[in-house]
């Protein structure tokens, strides 16, 4: 009897997961702050460079250039939408936050793709990587972003950088998963053809696997962009600038008009990016 | 010369435990039960002379594709030797093997294995790219290979714009462009329609005459094996059970398995409908109207046309005179072209020619050959029958 009680006692002891994580984060903050600062600096530089490029000259210059790109990629209809939509944003004086948001999103997406696509390739070729990344990706995709806002804040301080980091964590799963899936879906016979004609690992990758996986990878990129956009408001909570800020402010001062205007900016930029980098239709 | 000695391929883990069982004479199923290993190739021994067409034949699951893939080590053999001009391929390291594949083997696949994102020309260039041939020479050689297989003018198309037969021509061109001595062909024509298949076999023989190549050809079709092969190896359950030329295979069938295979052929040596049918000159589709019908018949120089569904299911025949009648009497609005479709006798592809002769003689129109789903495979016309009876091109 006493034995059973002992067991029950042990089972009832609370497992201190929260404390462990807390100590882990503390440990990392204390011992690796140099590393994090360096990383933060790189991200910060990226954001500022994109921001500088995007705010070069009059806003109309960027509007026209984006319109032309849309024309080239998808045709006249989208070009018209891009020009009118961005003009509206400029007109309601949301242009500056929009540029900040755009720069942050471009940075997040670039970082997510630079890490994500090679990871996806590795995952497709190496079973160990596949098995290790699977639970991590599940975790990253399903855990509420608010949970890692705090560690991001502690590692990287207030501002755009932790916002970008949180966004990358949130948006990196689709490019990894879809790159993996795309490569896995390349028919076995095509790979055999590659080997039979004497291709090496590298030729196999960039002449057979990546072209074959391209539609899937493009879908991953598109989803990555969309998920990054959905983080705009959340990252504003840890001090990131851009369109998320006025949305949050409108919430705290109950300013319906301001909230709607900023929200409209997010919608417009989301639609533009989705149509420009989406599939054919 | 390629010589294969005591070649084994066992799939699964711990393959070493399988060999004592094989030595005891256990068969494929017993070994699968006992160890969970599948024996793909069991003690294959054969020689392929330079410049011959060597056919490996067997039903699906007999290990023929596995054996072929062992030759260029797309599948790693478990044991045994593959000698190519006295080089043992199983001894080569990764890099040497890659060089060997580039220089010695061209390969053609059952489902074509064309790269869907490359044009026909770029597909044909693929092997040359692997050989690091400069762009200009590459383009010329690929172009020449495409010309050889009869695809000039299609260079800029994408593979999915071509029919199955044409896609396999691209596959063939890709293998020819690298100018290797050996062609490995893994059931290259079995995914094709019977008529196209025959065309491709003829094309292959024509190319074989022109080029000095050794061809190792896999098939499950004895007719194809007899048509193409100088020598034939028959495989069952991973074992080669007989090797020989046509006569040897047909006359001295070494066991029941071969005999079953061969019996089938002896009967079909009498010509069947499939052997002599040709492509219909024109077909009438459901969306075609009276004027289209006339135009199609005029263009093909025929006085009747077979009406088919979109999937080529045969509906019947439409005569030119009936169509002309409708237009003359100005009945165009009251009549539908379906009303003019008349029933026709049909033939089964496996039907013997002598049974069909009476039918063909009494008919003024070609005799359509349809499969079990009533799909139009081809037509038999009188002149063709005569030509075939005169003794041309029997197999």
XYZ file of C-alpha atoms in Angstrom:
676
model
C 0.000 0.000 0.000
C 2.742 2.317 0.974
C 4.473 1.482 -2.254
C 1.437 2.466 -4.336
C 1.142 5.699 -2.394
C 4.756 6.423 -3.085
C 4.208 5.907 -6.808
C 1.138 8.142 -6.744
C 3.113 10.723 -4.876
C 5.804 10.714 -7.508
C 3.272 10.882 -10.325
C 1.527 13.817 -8.683
C 4.721 15.813 -8.421
C 4.449 18.672 -10.868
C 6.933 18.508 -13.758
C 8.451 21.987 -13.861
C 8.531 22.459 -17.667
C 7.949 26.177 -17.297
C 10.907 26.539 -14.926
C 13.167 24.574 -17.231
C 12.353 26.785 -20.171
C 12.806 29.854 -18.008
C 16.264 28.707 -16.922
C 17.193 27.726 -20.462
C 16.276 31.172 -21.734
C 18.120 32.833 -18.855
C 21.157 30.705 -19.554
C 21.119 31.586 -23.251
C 20.616 35.286 -22.576
C 23.518 35.418 -20.134
C 25.995 33.274 -22.056
C 25.231 33.940 -25.682
C 24.248 37.591 -25.716
C 27.174 38.358 -28.029
C 25.910 35.906 -30.600
C 22.382 37.240 -30.387
C 23.563 40.812 -30.663
C 25.552 39.985 -33.775
C 22.572 38.259 -35.289
C 20.322 41.156 -34.332
C 22.702 43.545 -36.029
C 22.596 41.610 -39.286
C 18.801 41.554 -39.250
C 18.654 45.223 -38.349
C 20.967 46.112 -41.220
C 18.865 44.097 -43.623
C 15.682 45.852 -42.540
C 17.224 49.304 -42.800
C 18.705 48.596 -46.219
C 15.392 47.396 -47.610
C 13.705 50.364 -45.991
C 16.217 52.756 -47.540
C 15.711 51.251 -50.979
C 11.923 51.303 -50.681
C 11.790 54.930 -49.526
C 14.123 56.231 -52.216
C 12.616 59.280 -53.951
C 8.941 60.136 -54.015
C 6.489 57.364 -53.011
C 4.999 57.555 -56.519
C 8.295 56.277 -57.905
C 7.942 53.018 -55.933
C 4.265 52.781 -56.850
C 5.101 53.011 -60.569
C 7.952 50.500 -60.288
C 5.784 47.980 -58.416
C 3.061 48.533 -61.002
C 5.524 47.728 -63.800
C 6.729 44.594 -62.023
C 3.130 43.453 -61.585
C 2.508 44.128 -65.280
C 5.515 42.086 -66.275
C 4.627 39.200 -63.937
C 0.855 38.929 -64.257
C -0.546 41.503 -66.698
C -2.439 44.772 -66.875
C -5.236 44.011 -64.420
C -2.945 43.431 -61.498
C -0.790 46.419 -62.448
C -3.851 48.663 -62.248
C -4.825 47.199 -58.877
C -1.291 47.707 -57.532
C -1.168 51.350 -58.589
C -4.652 52.231 -57.321
C -4.258 50.261 -54.085
C -0.912 51.796 -53.192
C -2.141 55.259 -54.144
C -5.010 54.810 -51.671
C -2.570 53.825 -48.935
C -0.475 56.913 -49.658
C -3.571 59.070 -49.723
C -4.757 57.957 -46.257
C -1.265 58.711 -44.931
C -0.351 55.129 -44.193
C 2.600 55.192 -46.582
C 5.426 55.360 -44.040
C 4.170 52.482 -41.881
C 3.567 50.539 -45.089
C 7.207 50.934 -46.136
C 8.368 49.755 -42.701
C 6.021 46.764 -42.865
C 7.134 45.938 -46.393
C 10.824 46.101 -45.398
C 10.218 43.850 -42.380
C 8.276 41.345 -44.448
C 10.898 41.232 -47.188
C 13.570 40.671 -44.540
C 11.548 37.937 -42.818
C 10.790 36.180 -46.078
C 14.396 36.391 -47.285
C 15.701 34.975 -44.005
C 13.003 32.284 -43.912
C 13.766 31.212 -47.493
C 17.538 31.308 -47.118
C 17.215 28.976 -44.142
C 14.077 27.126 -45.195
C 14.794 25.970 -48.747
C 18.192 24.403 -47.993
C 16.684 22.806 -44.891
C 13.915 21.364 -47.053
C 16.501 19.994 -49.488
C 18.461 18.427 -46.648
C 15.281 17.017 -45.144
C 14.449 15.315 -48.446
C 17.880 13.705 -48.701
C 18.655 12.816 -45.124
C 16.343 10.719 -43.008
C 17.883 11.888 -39.754
C 17.248 15.536 -40.622
C 13.719 14.614 -41.642
C 12.969 12.903 -38.349
C 14.523 15.656 -36.254
C 12.839 18.543 -38.065
C 9.356 17.069 -38.143
C 8.396 17.667 -34.481
C 10.203 21.003 -34.478
C 8.161 22.154 -37.454
C 4.926 20.942 -35.861
C 5.879 22.880 -32.775
C 6.719 26.052 -34.667
C 3.539 25.922 -36.692
C 1.123 25.270 -33.860
C 2.462 27.016 -30.776
C 0.763 30.405 -30.357
C 3.180 33.160 -31.469
C 2.600 35.098 -28.234
C 4.512 32.366 -26.421
C 7.787 33.051 -28.172
C 7.366 36.802 -28.301
C 8.756 37.029 -24.761
C 11.991 35.053 -25.396
C 12.421 36.936 -28.682
C 12.130 40.136 -26.700
C 14.697 38.953 -24.164
C 17.183 37.853 -26.810
C 16.879 40.752 -29.195
C 15.340 43.634 -27.272
C 12.446 45.833 -28.409
C 11.907 46.848 -32.010
C 11.775 45.490 -35.518
C 14.370 42.755 -35.018
C 12.445 40.520 -32.557
C 9.409 41.081 -34.769
C 11.302 39.708 -37.739
C 12.618 36.776 -35.707
C 9.139 35.871 -34.454
C 7.836 36.196 -38.016
C 10.559 33.907 -39.367
C 9.744 31.261 -36.754
C 6.083 31.515 -37.638
C 6.533 31.517 -41.436
C 9.453 29.180 -42.047
C 7.568 25.872 -41.897
C 5.820 26.025 -45.302
C 8.979 26.631 -47.371
C 10.728 23.753 -45.568
C 7.782 21.399 -45.853
C 6.894 22.216 -49.442
C 10.494 22.071 -50.654
C 10.749 18.657 -49.034
C 7.457 17.545 -50.525
C 8.315 18.850 -53.992
C 11.605 16.965 -54.087
C 10.003 13.800 -52.736
C 7.388 13.988 -55.457
C 9.858 13.987 -58.333
C 9.112 10.660 -60.061
C 11.595 7.874 -59.358
C 12.077 7.260 -63.085
C 13.281 10.831 -63.643
C 15.885 10.419 -60.924
C 16.889 7.101 -62.456
C 17.280 8.810 -65.812
C 19.541 11.353 -64.156
C 21.725 8.689 -62.576
C 21.765 6.525 -65.711
C 23.176 9.421 -67.724
C 25.858 9.954 -65.114
C 24.728 12.959 -63.092
C 26.411 13.625 -59.762
C 24.664 14.753 -56.562
C 24.804 18.410 -57.470
C 23.579 17.977 -61.067
C 20.792 15.784 -59.761
C 19.739 18.544 -57.398
C 19.718 21.527 -59.716
C 18.862 19.858 -63.010
C 16.252 17.347 -61.866
C 15.050 17.736 -58.315
C 14.746 21.507 -57.951
C 13.131 22.136 -61.377
C 10.734 19.288 -60.669
C 9.944 20.673 -57.232
C 9.595 24.267 -58.440
C 5.763 24.492 -58.419
C 5.736 23.185 -54.866
C 8.557 25.520 -53.783
C 6.733 28.507 -55.279
C 3.681 27.562 -53.242
C 5.911 27.466 -50.165
C 7.207 30.953 -50.934
C 3.690 32.259 -51.382
C 2.557 30.803 -48.066
C 5.650 32.141 -46.361
C 4.755 35.659 -47.541
C 1.160 35.299 -46.412
C 2.089 34.009 -42.965
C 4.607 36.845 -42.547
C 1.824 39.308 -43.227
C -0.381 37.750 -40.611
C 2.336 38.504 -38.041
C 2.330 42.243 -38.721
C 0.027 43.150 -35.820
C 1.438 40.575 -33.402
C 5.018 41.741 -33.873
C 3.867 45.308 -33.231
C 3.253 44.166 -29.639
C 7.002 43.858 -29.112
C 7.718 47.207 -30.640
C 7.971 46.481 -34.345
C 7.011 49.467 -36.480
C 4.740 49.506 -39.492
C 1.052 49.035 -40.053
C 0.639 46.897 -36.951
C 1.360 49.858 -34.707
C -1.645 52.027 -35.652
C -3.847 48.923 -35.445
C -2.727 48.318 -31.866
C -3.048 52.000 -30.985
C -6.560 52.130 -32.379
C -7.385 49.185 -30.156
C -6.212 50.910 -27.003
C -7.851 54.278 -27.780
C -10.915 52.752 -29.481
C -10.313 54.666 -32.728
C -12.397 52.746 -35.253
C -11.371 54.896 -38.231
C -7.642 54.621 -37.603
C -7.897 50.884 -37.060
C -9.798 50.404 -40.286
C -7.398 52.509 -42.330
C -4.333 50.628 -41.083
C -6.115 47.308 -41.520
C -6.963 48.290 -45.084
C -3.259 48.893 -45.714
C -2.461 45.360 -44.529
C -5.172 43.915 -46.759
C -3.964 45.815 -49.819
C -0.337 44.797 -49.380
C -1.410 41.202 -48.716
C -3.470 41.016 -51.883
C -0.730 42.585 -53.972
C 1.944 40.188 -52.707
C -0.316 37.174 -53.004
C -1.312 37.947 -56.593
C 2.231 38.799 -57.622
C 3.893 35.712 -56.162
C 0.984 33.319 -56.285
C 0.286 30.603 -58.834
C -0.931 31.456 -62.351
C -4.583 32.046 -61.546
C 31.297 -7.524 -74.848
C 29.300 -7.626 -71.647
C 29.555 -10.667 -69.468
C 27.466 -11.258 -66.376
C 28.719 -13.868 -63.943
C 26.824 -15.280 -60.958
C 24.888 -12.091 -60.417
C 22.535 -11.894 -57.440
C 20.295 -9.154 -56.156
C 18.587 -9.683 -52.832
C 16.412 -6.912 -51.423
C 16.040 -6.316 -47.701
C 18.277 -6.433 -44.654
C 20.903 -9.009 -43.744
C 21.146 -10.414 -47.233
C 23.993 -12.764 -46.285
C 21.588 -15.183 -44.591
C 19.766 -15.669 -47.899
C 22.651 -17.256 -49.814
C 22.822 -20.545 -47.889
C 19.073 -20.908 -48.467
C 19.513 -20.273 -52.197
C 22.265 -22.892 -52.234
C 19.838 -25.328 -50.644
C 17.573 -24.710 -53.577
C 14.744 -22.861 -51.854
C 12.625 -20.796 -54.221
C 11.754 -17.110 -54.110
C 8.534 -17.506 -52.114
C 10.000 -19.808 -49.509
C 12.828 -17.372 -48.928
C 10.416 -14.466 -48.627
C 8.459 -16.425 -46.017
C 11.529 -17.411 -44.058
C 13.599 -14.224 -44.044
C 11.440 -11.459 -45.443
C 14.005 -10.873 -48.209
C 12.988 -10.674 -51.839
C 15.250 -12.326 -54.353
C 15.296 -10.029 -57.382
C 17.964 -11.712 -59.449
C 19.109 -15.247 -58.742
C 22.432 -16.357 -60.231
C 22.266 -14.671 -63.629
C 24.913 -15.712 -66.147
C 25.059 -14.531 -69.732
C 27.170 -12.866 -72.371
C 26.118 -10.124 -74.755
C 28.206 -9.858 -77.901
C 29.079 -6.488 -79.424
C 26.477 -5.337 -81.889
C 23.714 -7.744 -80.994
C 20.221 -7.158 -79.692
C 19.871 -9.192 -76.532
C 16.325 -9.466 -75.244
C 15.508 -10.324 -71.652
C 11.950 -11.500 -71.408
C 9.694 -12.447 -68.549
C 6.390 -11.638 -66.893
C 6.126 -8.789 -64.446
C 7.895 -9.598 -61.205
C 10.321 -11.943 -62.904
C 13.245 -9.655 -62.119
C 14.015 -8.535 -65.649
C 14.006 -4.795 -64.884
C 16.049 -5.415 -61.744
C 18.602 -7.315 -63.793
C 18.837 -4.496 -66.330
C 19.313 -1.930 -63.579
C 22.064 -4.039 -62.052
C 24.035 -3.718 -65.283
C 24.612 0.025 -64.828
C 24.225 -0.291 -61.067
C 21.100 1.811 -60.802
C 20.376 -1.053 -58.458
C 23.416 -2.254 -56.565
C 23.933 -6.003 -57.139
C 24.352 -8.020 -53.946
C 26.928 -10.397 -55.389
C 28.548 -11.293 -58.686
C 30.466 -9.725 -61.533
C 29.574 -7.588 -64.500
C 32.417 -7.456 -66.979
C 32.438 -4.833 -69.687
C 35.441 -5.352 -71.952
C 37.136 -6.982 -68.973
C 36.429 -4.102 -66.585
C 34.488 -5.348 -63.598
C 31.754 -2.789 -63.032
C 31.066 -3.988 -59.510
C 34.607 -2.915 -58.525
C 34.262 0.675 -59.703
C 34.059 3.460 -57.150
C 31.385 6.150 -57.335
C 33.303 8.490 -59.599
C 34.515 5.808 -61.991
C 31.001 4.446 -62.156
C 29.622 7.868 -63.097
C 32.179 8.179 -65.880
C 31.318 4.704 -67.063
C 27.611 5.458 -67.184
C 28.260 8.622 -69.156
C 30.525 7.011 -71.711
C 29.157 3.525 -72.139
C 25.446 3.298 -71.404
C 22.422 5.062 -72.841
C 19.098 4.202 -71.269
C 15.463 4.309 -72.386
C 12.646 3.981 -69.850
C 9.226 2.396 -69.814
C 7.389 5.599 -68.966
C 9.790 7.715 -71.010
C 11.194 9.620 -67.997
C 11.318 12.891 -69.895
C 11.895 16.067 -67.931
C 8.562 17.904 -68.127
C 10.143 21.336 -67.645
C 12.575 20.924 -70.539
C 11.783 21.262 -74.233
C 12.222 18.293 -76.550
C 15.584 19.685 -77.625
C 16.743 20.243 -74.042
C 15.636 16.750 -73.105
C 17.710 15.297 -75.916
C 20.670 17.371 -74.736
C 20.538 16.082 -71.172
C 23.072 13.269 -71.459
C 25.456 15.546 -73.345
C 25.181 18.130 -70.579
C 26.299 15.450 -68.142
C 29.267 14.775 -70.431
C 30.149 18.498 -70.330
C 29.984 18.851 -74.109
C 30.159 22.533 -75.153
C 26.763 24.099 -75.858
C 27.100 24.429 -79.614
C 28.182 20.848 -80.261
C 25.577 19.661 -77.786
C 22.781 21.389 -79.650
C 23.926 20.009 -82.969
C 24.236 16.448 -81.742
C 20.861 16.550 -80.007
C 19.313 17.979 -83.162
C 20.830 15.200 -85.214
C 19.542 12.559 -82.797
C 16.059 14.059 -82.962
C 16.261 14.021 -86.739
C 17.213 10.352 -86.660
C 14.133 9.398 -84.687
C 11.951 11.525 -86.945
C 11.254 14.478 -84.685
C 12.682 17.362 -86.686
C 10.556 20.427 -86.191
C 9.407 19.459 -82.710
C 12.519 20.780 -80.936
C 10.772 23.596 -79.106
C 7.710 21.670 -77.960
C 7.299 20.512 -74.398
C 7.049 16.745 -73.812
C 3.424 16.877 -72.653
C 2.435 18.337 -76.018
C 3.514 15.126 -77.745
C 1.787 11.763 -78.067
C 3.141 8.718 -76.221
C 4.957 7.392 -79.265
C 6.599 10.721 -79.936
C 7.593 11.085 -76.295
C 9.373 7.760 -76.456
C 11.138 8.951 -79.601
C 12.495 11.813 -77.511
C 13.594 9.269 -74.913
C 15.330 7.340 -77.653
C 16.965 10.476 -79.048
C 18.258 11.369 -75.594
C 19.927 7.962 -75.400
C 21.251 8.115 -78.974
C 22.699 11.618 -78.611
C 25.298 10.477 -76.092
C 26.668 8.046 -78.696
C 27.369 5.236 -76.268
C 28.074 1.705 -77.434
C 25.334 0.133 -75.347
C 21.646 0.957 -75.161
C 19.706 -0.315 -72.164
C 15.993 -0.371 -72.942
C 13.520 -1.103 -70.157
C 10.212 -2.130 -71.754
C 10.365 0.991 -73.863
C 7.324 0.263 -76.018
C 4.972 -1.502 -73.633
C 3.147 1.699 -72.693
C 2.283 2.400 -76.336
C -0.730 1.550 -78.533
C -0.267 -1.567 -80.680
C 0.134 0.359 -83.943
C 2.567 2.875 -82.531
C 4.424 0.034 -80.888
C 4.911 -1.654 -84.247
C 6.096 1.613 -85.765
C 8.604 2.097 -82.963
C 9.930 -1.450 -83.264
C 10.527 -0.853 -86.980
C 12.207 2.438 -86.190
C 14.479 0.763 -83.666
C 15.497 -1.920 -86.157
C 16.162 0.752 -88.759
C 18.384 2.662 -86.332
C 20.082 -0.571 -85.326
C 21.012 -1.158 -88.971
C 22.418 2.341 -89.285
C 24.289 2.557 -86.006
C 26.745 0.161 -84.520
C 25.180 -0.517 -81.140
C 24.699 -3.249 -78.619
C 21.150 -3.235 -77.338
C 19.861 -4.924 -74.207
C 16.100 -4.888 -74.433
C 13.561 -5.823 -71.764
C 10.053 -6.911 -72.672
C 7.186 -9.077 -71.488
C 5.934 -9.592 -75.036
C 7.228 -12.664 -76.866
C 6.240 -11.274 -80.270
C 8.374 -8.243 -79.591
C 11.215 -10.423 -78.342
C 11.112 -12.525 -81.514
C 10.907 -9.488 -83.759
C 13.830 -7.633 -82.230
C 16.105 -10.094 -80.490
C 19.132 -11.833 -81.934
C 19.127 -13.859 -78.752
C 16.533 -14.095 -76.033
C 16.877 -14.840 -72.346
C 13.740 -15.934 -70.524
C 13.446 -15.098 -66.823
C 11.200 -16.468 -64.120
C 11.305 -15.690 -60.396
C 14.664 -13.974 -60.748
C 16.307 -16.860 -62.585
C 17.271 -17.027 -66.233
C 15.710 -20.301 -67.323
C 16.654 -20.337 -70.978
C 18.890 -18.422 -73.378
C 18.931 -18.927 -77.106
C 18.080 -17.657 -80.564
C 14.527 -17.767 -81.979
C 14.612 -21.329 -83.186
C 16.115 -22.659 -79.999
C 13.554 -20.881 -77.892
C 10.627 -21.973 -80.017
C 11.706 -25.537 -80.689
C 13.324 -26.694 -77.481
C 11.235 -25.054 -74.866
C 13.119 -26.150 -71.791
C 10.306 -26.253 -69.280
C 6.592 -25.703 -68.939
C 6.995 -22.032 -68.341
C 8.774 -21.447 -71.625
C 6.435 -23.865 -73.389
C 3.395 -21.897 -72.222
C 4.945 -18.740 -73.479
C 5.835 -20.294 -76.789
C 2.588 -22.111 -77.449
C 0.906 -18.803 -77.485
C 3.267 -17.647 -80.188
C 2.942 -20.678 -82.379
C -0.727 -19.949 -82.671
C -0.242 -16.322 -83.326
C 2.282 -16.980 -86.040
C -0.809 -17.110 -88.140
C -1.496 -13.481 -88.741
C -4.003 -11.762 -86.498
C -6.074 -8.675 -87.082
C -3.659 -6.669 -84.959
C -0.721 -7.558 -87.192
C -2.185 -6.176 -90.369
C -4.330 -3.305 -89.228
C -3.339 0.211 -90.161
C -4.278 3.583 -88.833
C -7.643 4.903 -90.097
C -7.089 7.761 -92.540
C -9.661 9.966 -90.833
C -12.195 9.785 -88.026
C -15.412 11.644 -87.414
C -15.807 13.082 -83.923
C -19.109 13.908 -82.182
C -18.652 17.647 -82.607
C -18.076 17.394 -86.363
C -20.935 18.485 -88.640
C -21.885 17.564 -92.198
C -19.424 19.895 -93.844
C -16.555 18.754 -91.660
C -17.438 15.192 -92.581
C -17.261 15.969 -96.287
C -14.054 17.899 -95.871
C -12.401 15.075 -93.942
C -13.411 12.441 -96.473
C -12.348 14.558 -99.415
C -9.001 15.266 -97.873
C -8.322 11.591 -97.147
C -9.738 10.468 -100.496
C -12.247 8.044 -99.011
C -15.975 7.526 -99.473
C -16.892 6.593 -95.926
C -15.644 7.563 -92.500
C -15.724 5.888 -89.088
C -17.609 7.815 -86.445
C -16.032 7.678 -82.981
C -16.505 9.209 -79.564
C -13.851 11.511 -78.205
C -12.125 8.527 -76.562
C -12.155 6.709 -79.922
C -15.041 4.379 -79.012
C -16.498 3.249 -82.320
C -20.048 4.401 -83.093
C -20.343 3.239 -86.676
C -19.717 4.430 -90.194
C -20.965 7.418 -92.196
C -21.119 7.240 -95.986
C -20.230 10.184 -98.173
C -23.344 9.780 -100.325
C -25.648 10.112 -97.303
C -23.996 13.323 -96.240
C -24.130 14.737 -99.749
C -27.794 13.794 -99.913
C -28.599 15.722 -96.748
C -26.881 18.841 -98.001
C -28.450 18.565 -101.455
C -31.993 18.149 -100.117
C -31.353 20.979 -97.679
C -32.297 18.814 -94.711
C -29.455 20.151 -92.636
C -31.673 21.578 -89.908
C -33.871 18.522 -89.526
C -31.188 15.863 -89.568
C -28.385 15.180 -87.183
C -25.227 13.496 -88.274
C -25.926 10.752 -85.722
C -28.871 9.679 -87.870
C -26.494 8.805 -90.677
C -24.259 6.555 -88.566
C -24.649 2.962 -89.758
C -23.571 -0.145 -87.938
C -20.468 -2.022 -89.083
C -19.047 -5.459 -88.385
C -15.903 -5.342 -86.245
C -12.927 -7.559 -85.611
C -11.084 -8.427 -82.439
C -7.343 -7.646 -82.454
C -6.475 -11.274 -81.671
C -8.729 -12.738 -84.350
C -6.964 -14.854 -86.951
C -6.706 -13.527 -90.434
C -8.128 -16.611 -92.123
C -11.310 -16.278 -90.069
C -11.586 -12.705 -91.181
C -10.934 -13.208 -94.863
C -14.569 -13.826 -95.755
C -15.678 -10.714 -93.899
C -13.058 -8.578 -95.523
C -13.821 -9.866 -99.007
C -17.533 -9.108 -98.692
C -17.112 -5.634 -97.268
C -16.800 -2.526 -99.411
C -15.448 -0.592 -96.493
C -12.404 -1.182 -94.285
C -12.958 -3.549 -91.376
C -12.540 -1.783 -88.033
C -10.547 -3.503 -85.284
C -11.773 -2.690 -81.766
C -10.735 -3.730 -78.280
C -13.040 -5.079 -75.575
C -14.281 -1.555 -74.811
C -15.163 -1.012 -78.442
C -12.268 1.424 -78.824
C -11.079 1.777 -82.412
C -7.524 0.465 -82.632
C -7.105 0.376 -86.410
C -8.665 -0.730 -89.646
C -7.995 -3.552 -92.078
C -8.141 -2.708 -95.766
C -8.102 -5.194 -98.600
C -4.842 -4.145 -100.190
C -3.039 -4.589 -96.902
C -4.295 -8.105 -96.500
C -2.992 -8.992 -99.945
C 0.387 -7.484 -99.280
C 0.685 -9.427 -96.048
C -0.371 -12.679 -97.611
C 2.269 -12.164 -100.254
C 4.717 -12.718 -97.454
C 6.066 -9.330 -96.497
C 6.839 -8.637 -92.912
C 5.168 -11.589 -91.273
C 6.302 -11.242 -87.716
